[in-house]
Amino acid sequence: MKDYELRDDLRESVNRIYDMELFSSLTELIQGENHVLQYLVQHQDDEINPSLLSDHLHVSRSRITAALTALRKKGYVTMEMSEHDRRRMCVRLTSEGASLIKQKQERIEGYFEALVEGLGDDDVKEFIRLIEHSISIMNADSTGKIT
C-alpha cells in the first residue's frame, strides 16, 4: 500500500471516530462550560477564582466570565467572596453542577468499558501504546524532536 493510501485510510478512520456519539460526548465534556464544571469537580476542595480557571484551562478571561455567567444562571455554580482575599470571588460547584458532570462522566465511562471489554487487555495496552507514540510524533512536529 502506498503512503498516500495509508494516510487517506488513517484520515478516514479518524473521521469515523469523530463522527461517533462517544467522541461528541467526550468533546462536550472537555470544552466550554462543561470543561469548567469538570475542573471544579476535580478541585472541589480548592479555592478557585476566575483568573485561576482562565490560566489552568488556557481560556481567555472574557470566555471564562461568559461561561461562569451562563453556569450561574443555570444553577451549576455560585460565586462567593474569597475567605482569604475579600477582593477576589471564589467559584463553587453546586450539587446540580456536580450531578450533571457525574452523569456525563458515567456515560463516557460506559463507552470506554465497552471498548476495553471488546478489545481485551492486550489490545487495549497496544492501543494506548500507539496513541502515546502518535502523540510523541505529533508533538515532534512542533518541537523538532520525538519525546
Coordinates of N, CA and C in Angstrom, one line a residue:
M1 N 0.9 -1.2 0.0 CA 0.0 0.0 0.0 C 0.9 1.2 0.0
K2 N 0.5 2.2 -0.8 CA 1.3 3.4 -0.9 C 1.1 4.4 0.3
D3 N 2.1 5.2 0.5 CA 2.0 6.2 1.6 C 0.7 7.0 1.6
Y4 N 0.4 7.5 0.5 CA -0.8 8.4 0.4 C -2.1 7.6 0.7
E5 N -2.1 6.3 0.3 CA -3.3 5.4 0.6 C -3.4 5.2 2.1
L6 N -2.3 4.9 2.7 CA -2.3 4.7 4.2 C -2.7 6.0 4.9
R7 N -2.2 7.1 4.4 CA -2.6 8.4 5.0 C -4.1 8.6 4.9
D8 N -4.6 8.4 3.7 CA -6.1 8.5 3.5 C -6.9 7.6 4.3
D9 N -6.4 6.3 4.4 CA -7.2 5.3 5.3 C -7.1 5.8 6.7
L10 N -6.0 6.3 7.2 CA -5.9 6.7 8.6 C -6.8 7.9 8.8
R11 N -6.8 8.9 7.9 CA -7.7 10.0 8.0 C -9.2 9.6 8.0
E12 N -9.6 8.7 7.2 CA -11.0 8.2 7.2 C -11.3 7.5 8.5
S13 N -10.4 6.7 9.0 CA -10.7 6.0 10.3 C -10.8 7.1 11.4
V14 N -10.0 8.0 11.5 CA -10.1 9.1 12.5 C -11.4 9.9 12.3
N15 N -11.7 10.2 11.1 CA -13.0 10.9 10.8 C -14.2 10.1 11.3
R16 N -14.2 8.7 11.2 CA -15.2 7.9 11.7 C -15.3 7.9 13.2
I17 N -14.2 8.0 13.8 CA -14.2 8.2 15.3 C -14.8 9.5 15.7
Y18 N -14.4 10.6 15.0 CA -15.0 11.9 15.3 C -16.5 11.9 15.1
D19 N -17.0 11.1 14.2 CA -18.5 11.1 13.9 C -19.3 10.3 15.0
M20 N -18.6 9.6 15.8 CA -19.3 8.7 16.8 C -19.8 9.5 18.0
E21 N -20.9 9.0 18.6 CA -21.5 9.6 19.7 C -20.5 9.8 20.9
L22 N -19.7 8.8 21.1 CA -18.7 8.8 22.1 C -17.8 10.1 22.0
F23 N -17.3 10.3 20.8 CA -16.4 11.4 20.6 C -17.1 12.8 20.9
S24 N -18.4 12.9 20.4 CA -19.0 14.2 20.6 C -19.3 14.3 22.1
S25 N -19.6 13.2 22.8 CA -19.8 13.3 24.3 C -18.5 13.7 25.0
L26 N -17.4 13.1 24.6 CA -16.1 13.4 25.2 C -15.7 14.8 24.9
T27 N -15.9 15.3 23.7 CA -15.6 16.6 23.3 C -16.4 17.6 24.1
E28 N -17.7 17.3 24.2 CA -18.6 18.2 25.0 C -18.1 18.3 26.5
L29 N -17.6 17.3 27.0 CA -17.1 17.3 28.4 C -15.8 18.1 28.6
I30 N -15.0 18.2 27.6 CA -13.7 18.9 27.8 C -13.7 20.2 27.1
Q31 N -14.8 20.8 26.8 CA -14.9 22.1 26.2 C -15.9 23.0 26.9
G32 N -15.7 24.3 26.8 CA -16.7 25.2 27.2 C -17.1 25.1 28.7
E33 N -18.4 25.3 28.9 CA -19.0 25.2 30.3 C -18.7 23.9 31.0
N34 N -18.8 22.8 30.2 CA -18.6 21.5 30.9 C -17.1 21.4 31.3
H35 N -16.2 22.0 30.5 CA -14.8 21.9 30.9 C -14.6 22.6 32.3
V36 N -15.3 23.7 32.4 CA -15.2 24.5 33.7 C -15.8 23.6 34.8
L37 N -16.9 23.0 34.6 CA -17.5 22.2 35.6 C -16.6 21.0 36.0
Q38 N -16.0 20.4 34.9 CA -15.1 19.2 35.1 C -14.0 19.7 36.0
Y39 N -13.4 20.8 35.8 CA -12.3 21.3 36.6 C -12.7 21.5 38.0
L40 N -13.9 22.1 38.2 CA -14.4 22.4 39.5 C -14.6 21.1 40.3
V41 N -15.1 20.0 39.6 CA -15.3 18.7 40.3 C -13.9 18.2 40.8
Q42 N -12.9 18.3 39.9 CA -11.6 17.8 40.2 C -10.9 18.6 41.4
H43 N -11.3 19.8 41.6 CA -10.7 20.7 42.5 C -11.7 21.3 43.6
Q44 N -12.6 20.4 44.0 CA -13.7 20.9 44.9 C -13.2 21.4 46.2
D45 N -12.1 20.9 46.7 CA -11.6 21.4 48.0 C -10.7 22.6 47.9
D46 N -10.4 23.1 46.7 CA -9.6 24.2 46.5 C -10.4 25.5 46.3
E47 N -9.8 26.6 46.6 CA -10.5 27.9 46.4 C -10.1 28.3 44.9
I48 N -11.1 28.3 44.1 CA -11.0 28.6 42.7 C -11.5 29.9 42.3
N49 N -10.8 30.8 41.6 CA -11.3 32.0 41.2 C -11.2 32.1 39.7
P50 N -11.9 33.0 39.0 CA -12.0 33.1 37.6 C -10.6 33.2 36.9
S51 N -9.7 33.9 37.5 CA -8.3 34.0 36.9 C -7.6 32.7 36.9
L52 N -7.7 31.9 38.0 CA -7.1 30.6 38.0 C -7.7 29.7 37.0
L53 N -9.1 29.7 36.8 CA -9.7 28.9 35.8 C -9.2 29.3 34.4
S54 N -9.1 30.6 34.1 CA -8.5 31.0 32.9 C -7.1 30.5 32.6
D55 N -6.3 30.6 33.6 CA -4.9 30.1 33.4 C -4.8 28.6 33.3
H56 N -5.5 27.9 34.1 CA -5.4 26.4 34.1 C -6.1 25.8 32.9
L57 N -7.2 26.4 32.4 CA -7.9 25.9 31.2 C -7.5 26.4 29.9
H58 N -6.5 27.4 30.0 CA -6.0 28.1 28.8 C -7.1 28.7 27.9
V59 N -7.9 29.4 28.6 CA -9.1 30.1 28.0 C -9.0 31.6 28.4
S60 N -9.4 32.5 27.6 CA -9.3 33.9 27.9 C -10.2 34.2 29.1
R61 N -9.9 35.3 29.8 CA -10.7 35.7 30.9 C -12.1 36.0 30.5
S62 N -12.3 36.7 29.4 CA -13.7 37.0 28.9 C -14.5 35.8 28.7
R63 N -13.9 34.7 28.1 CA -14.6 33.5 27.9 C -15.0 32.8 29.2
I64 N -14.1 32.8 30.2 CA -14.4 32.3 31.5 C -15.5 33.0 32.1
T65 N -15.5 34.4 32.0 CA -16.6 35.2 32.6 C -17.9 34.8 32.0
A66 N -17.9 34.7 30.6 CA -19.2 34.3 29.9 C -19.6 32.9 30.4
A67 N -18.7 32.0 30.5 CA -19.1 30.6 30.9 C -19.6 30.6 32.3
L68 N -19.0 31.3 33.2 CA -19.4 31.4 34.6 C -20.8 32.0 34.7
T69 N -21.0 33.1 34.0 CA -22.3 33.8 34.0 C -23.4 32.8 33.6
A70 N -23.2 32.0 32.5 CA -24.1 31.1 32.0 C -24.3 30.0 33.0
L71 N -23.3 29.5 33.6 CA -23.4 28.4 34.6 C -24.1 28.8 35.8
R72 N -23.9 30.1 36.2 CA -24.5 30.6 37.4 C -26.0 30.7 37.1
K73 N -26.4 31.2 35.9 CA -27.8 31.3 35.6 C -28.5 29.9 35.6
K74 N -27.8 28.9 35.2 CA -28.3 27.5 35.2 C -28.3 26.9 36.5
G75 N -27.7 27.5 37.5 CA -27.7 27.0 38.9 C -26.6 25.9 39.1
Y76 N -25.6 25.9 38.2 CA -24.5 24.9 38.3 C -23.3 25.4 39.2
V77 N -23.1 26.7 39.3 CA -22.1 27.3 40.1 C -22.6 28.5 40.9
T78 N -21.9 28.8 42.0 CA -22.2 30.0 42.7 C -20.9 30.8 42.8
M79 N -21.0 32.1 43.0 CA -19.8 33.0 43.2 C -19.9 33.5 44.6
E80 N -18.8 33.4 45.4 CA -18.8 33.8 46.7 C -17.5 34.6 46.9
M81 N -17.5 35.5 47.9 CA -16.3 36.2 48.3 C -15.3 35.2 48.9
S82 N -14.0 35.4 48.5 CA -13.0 34.5 49.0 C -12.8 34.7 50.5
E83 N -12.5 33.6 51.2 CA -12.3 33.7 52.6 C -10.9 34.3 52.9
H84 N -10.0 34.1 52.0 CA -8.6 34.6 52.2 C -8.3 36.0 51.6
D85 N -9.0 36.4 50.6 CA -8.8 37.7 50.0 C -10.2 38.2 49.6
R86 N -10.7 39.2 50.3 CA -12.0 39.7 50.1 C -12.2 40.4 48.8
R87 N -11.1 40.7 48.1 CA -11.2 41.3 46.8 C -11.5 40.3 45.7
R88 N -11.3 39.1 46.0 CA -11.5 38.0 45.0 C -12.8 37.3 45.2
M89 N -13.3 36.8 44.0 CA -14.5 36.0 44.0 C -14.1 34.5 43.9
C90 N -14.8 33.7 44.6 CA -14.5 32.2 44.5 C -15.6 31.5 43.8
V91 N -15.3 30.6 42.9 CA -16.3 29.8 42.2 C -16.5 28.5 42.9
R92 N -17.8 28.2 43.2 CA -18.2 27.0 43.9 C -19.2 26.2 43.0
L93 N -18.9 24.9 43.0 CA -19.8 24.0 42.2 C -21.1 23.7 43.1
T94 N -22.2 23.8 42.5 CA -23.5 23.4 43.2 C -23.7 21.9 43.1
S95 N -24.6 21.3 43.8 CA -24.9 19.9 43.7 C -25.5 19.6 42.4
E96 N -26.2 20.5 41.8 CA -26.8 20.3 40.4 C -25.6 20.3 39.4
G97 N -24.6 21.1 39.5 CA -23.5 21.1 38.6 C -22.7 19.8 38.7
A98 N -22.5 19.4 40.0 CA -21.8 18.1 40.2 C -22.5 16.9 39.7
S99 N -23.8 16.9 39.8 CA -24.7 15.8 39.3 C -24.6 15.8 37.8
L100 N -24.7 16.9 37.1 CA -24.6 17.0 35.7 C -23.3 16.4 35.1
I101 N -22.2 16.8 35.7 CA -20.9 16.3 35.3 C -20.8 14.8 35.6
K102 N -21.3 14.3 36.7 CA -21.3 12.9 37.1 C -22.0 12.1 36.0
Q103 N -23.2 12.5 35.6 CA -24.0 11.8 34.6 C -23.2 11.7 33.3
K104 N -22.5 12.8 32.9 CA -21.8 12.8 31.6 C -20.6 11.9 31.7
Q105 N -19.9 12.0 32.9 CA -18.7 11.1 33.1 C -19.1 9.6 33.0
E106 N -20.2 9.3 33.7 CA -20.7 7.9 33.7 C -21.0 7.4 32.3
R107 N -21.6 8.2 31.5 CA -21.9 7.9 30.1 C -20.6 7.6 29.3
I108 N -19.6 8.4 29.5 CA -18.4 8.2 28.8 C -17.7 7.0 29.3
E109 N -17.7 6.8 30.6 CA -17.0 5.6 31.2 C -17.7 4.4 30.6
G110 N -18.9 4.4 30.4 CA -19.6 3.2 29.8 C -19.1 2.9 28.4
Y111 N -18.9 3.9 27.6 CA -18.3 3.7 26.3 C -16.9 3.1 26.4
F112 N -16.1 3.6 27.3 CA -14.7 3.0 27.4 C -14.7 1.6 28.0
E113 N -15.6 1.4 28.9 CA -15.7 0.0 29.5 C -16.1 -1.0 28.3
A114 N -17.0 -0.6 27.5 CA -17.4 -1.5 26.3 C -16.2 -1.7 25.4
L115 N -15.4 -0.6 25.2 CA -14.3 -0.7 24.3 C -13.2 -1.7 24.9
V116 N -13.0 -1.5 26.2 CA -12.0 -2.4 26.9 C -12.5 -3.8 26.8
E117 N -13.7 -4.0 27.1 CA -14.3 -5.4 27.1 C -14.2 -6.0 25.7
G118 N -14.5 -5.2 24.7 CA -14.5 -5.7 23.3 C -13.1 -6.0 22.8
L119 N -12.1 -5.1 23.1 CA -10.8 -5.3 22.7 C -10.0 -6.3 23.5
G120 N -10.2 -6.4 24.8 CA -9.4 -7.2 25.6 C -8.1 -6.5 26.1
D121 N -7.5 -7.0 27.2 CA -6.4 -6.3 27.8 C -5.2 -6.0 26.9
D122 N -4.8 -7.0 26.2 CA -3.6 -6.9 25.4 C -3.8 -5.8 24.3
D123 N -5.0 -5.9 23.6 CA -5.2 -4.9 22.5 C -5.4 -3.5 23.1
V124 N -6.0 -3.4 24.3 CA -6.1 -2.0 24.9 C -4.7 -1.5 25.2
K125 N -3.8 -2.3 25.8 CA -2.5 -1.9 26.1 C -1.7 -1.4 24.8
E126 N -1.9 -2.2 23.7 CA -1.3 -1.9 22.5 C -1.9 -0.6 21.9
F127 N -3.2 -0.4 22.0 CA -3.9 0.8 21.5 C -3.3 2.0 22.3
I128 N -3.2 1.9 23.6 CA -2.7 3.0 24.4 C -1.2 3.3 24.0
R129 N -0.4 2.3 23.8 CA 0.9 2.5 23.3 C 1.0 3.2 22.0
L130 N 0.1 2.9 21.1 CA 0.1 3.5 19.8 C -0.4 5.0 19.9
I131 N -1.4 5.2 20.7 CA -1.8 6.6 20.9 C -0.7 7.4 21.5
E132 N 0.0 6.9 22.5 CA 1.1 7.7 23.1 C 2.2 7.9 22.1
H133 N 2.5 6.9 21.3 CA 3.6 7.1 20.3 C 3.1 8.1 19.3
S134 N 1.9 8.1 18.9 CA 1.3 9.1 17.9 C 1.4 10.5 18.5
I135 N 1.1 10.6 19.8 CA 1.2 11.9 20.5 C 2.7 12.4 20.4
S136 N 3.6 11.5 20.7 CA 5.0 11.9 20.6 C 5.4 12.4 19.2
I137 N 5.0 11.7 18.2 CA 5.3 12.1 16.8 C 4.7 13.4 16.5
M138 N 3.4 13.6 16.9 CA 2.7 14.9 16.6 C 3.3 16.0 17.3
N139 N 3.8 15.8 18.6 CA 4.5 16.8 19.3 C 5.8 17.1 18.7
A140 N 6.5 16.1 18.1 CA 7.7 16.4 17.5 C 7.6 17.3 16.3
D141 N 6.5 17.3 15.6 CA 6.3 18.2 14.5 C 6.4 19.7 14.9
S142 N 6.0 20.0 16.1 CA 6.1 21.4 16.6 C 7.5 21.7 17.3
T143 N 8.1 20.6 17.9 CA 9.3 20.8 18.6 C 10.6 20.4 17.9
G144 N 10.4 19.5 16.9 CA 11.5 19.0 16.1 C 12.2 17.7 16.7
K145 N 11.7 17.3 17.8 CA 12.2 16.0 18.4 C 11.1 15.2 19.0
I146 N 11.2 13.9 18.8 CA 10.2 12.9 19.3 C 10.5 12.7 20.8
T147 N 9.4 12.9 21.6 CA 9.6 12.7 23.1 C 9.3 11.3 23.5

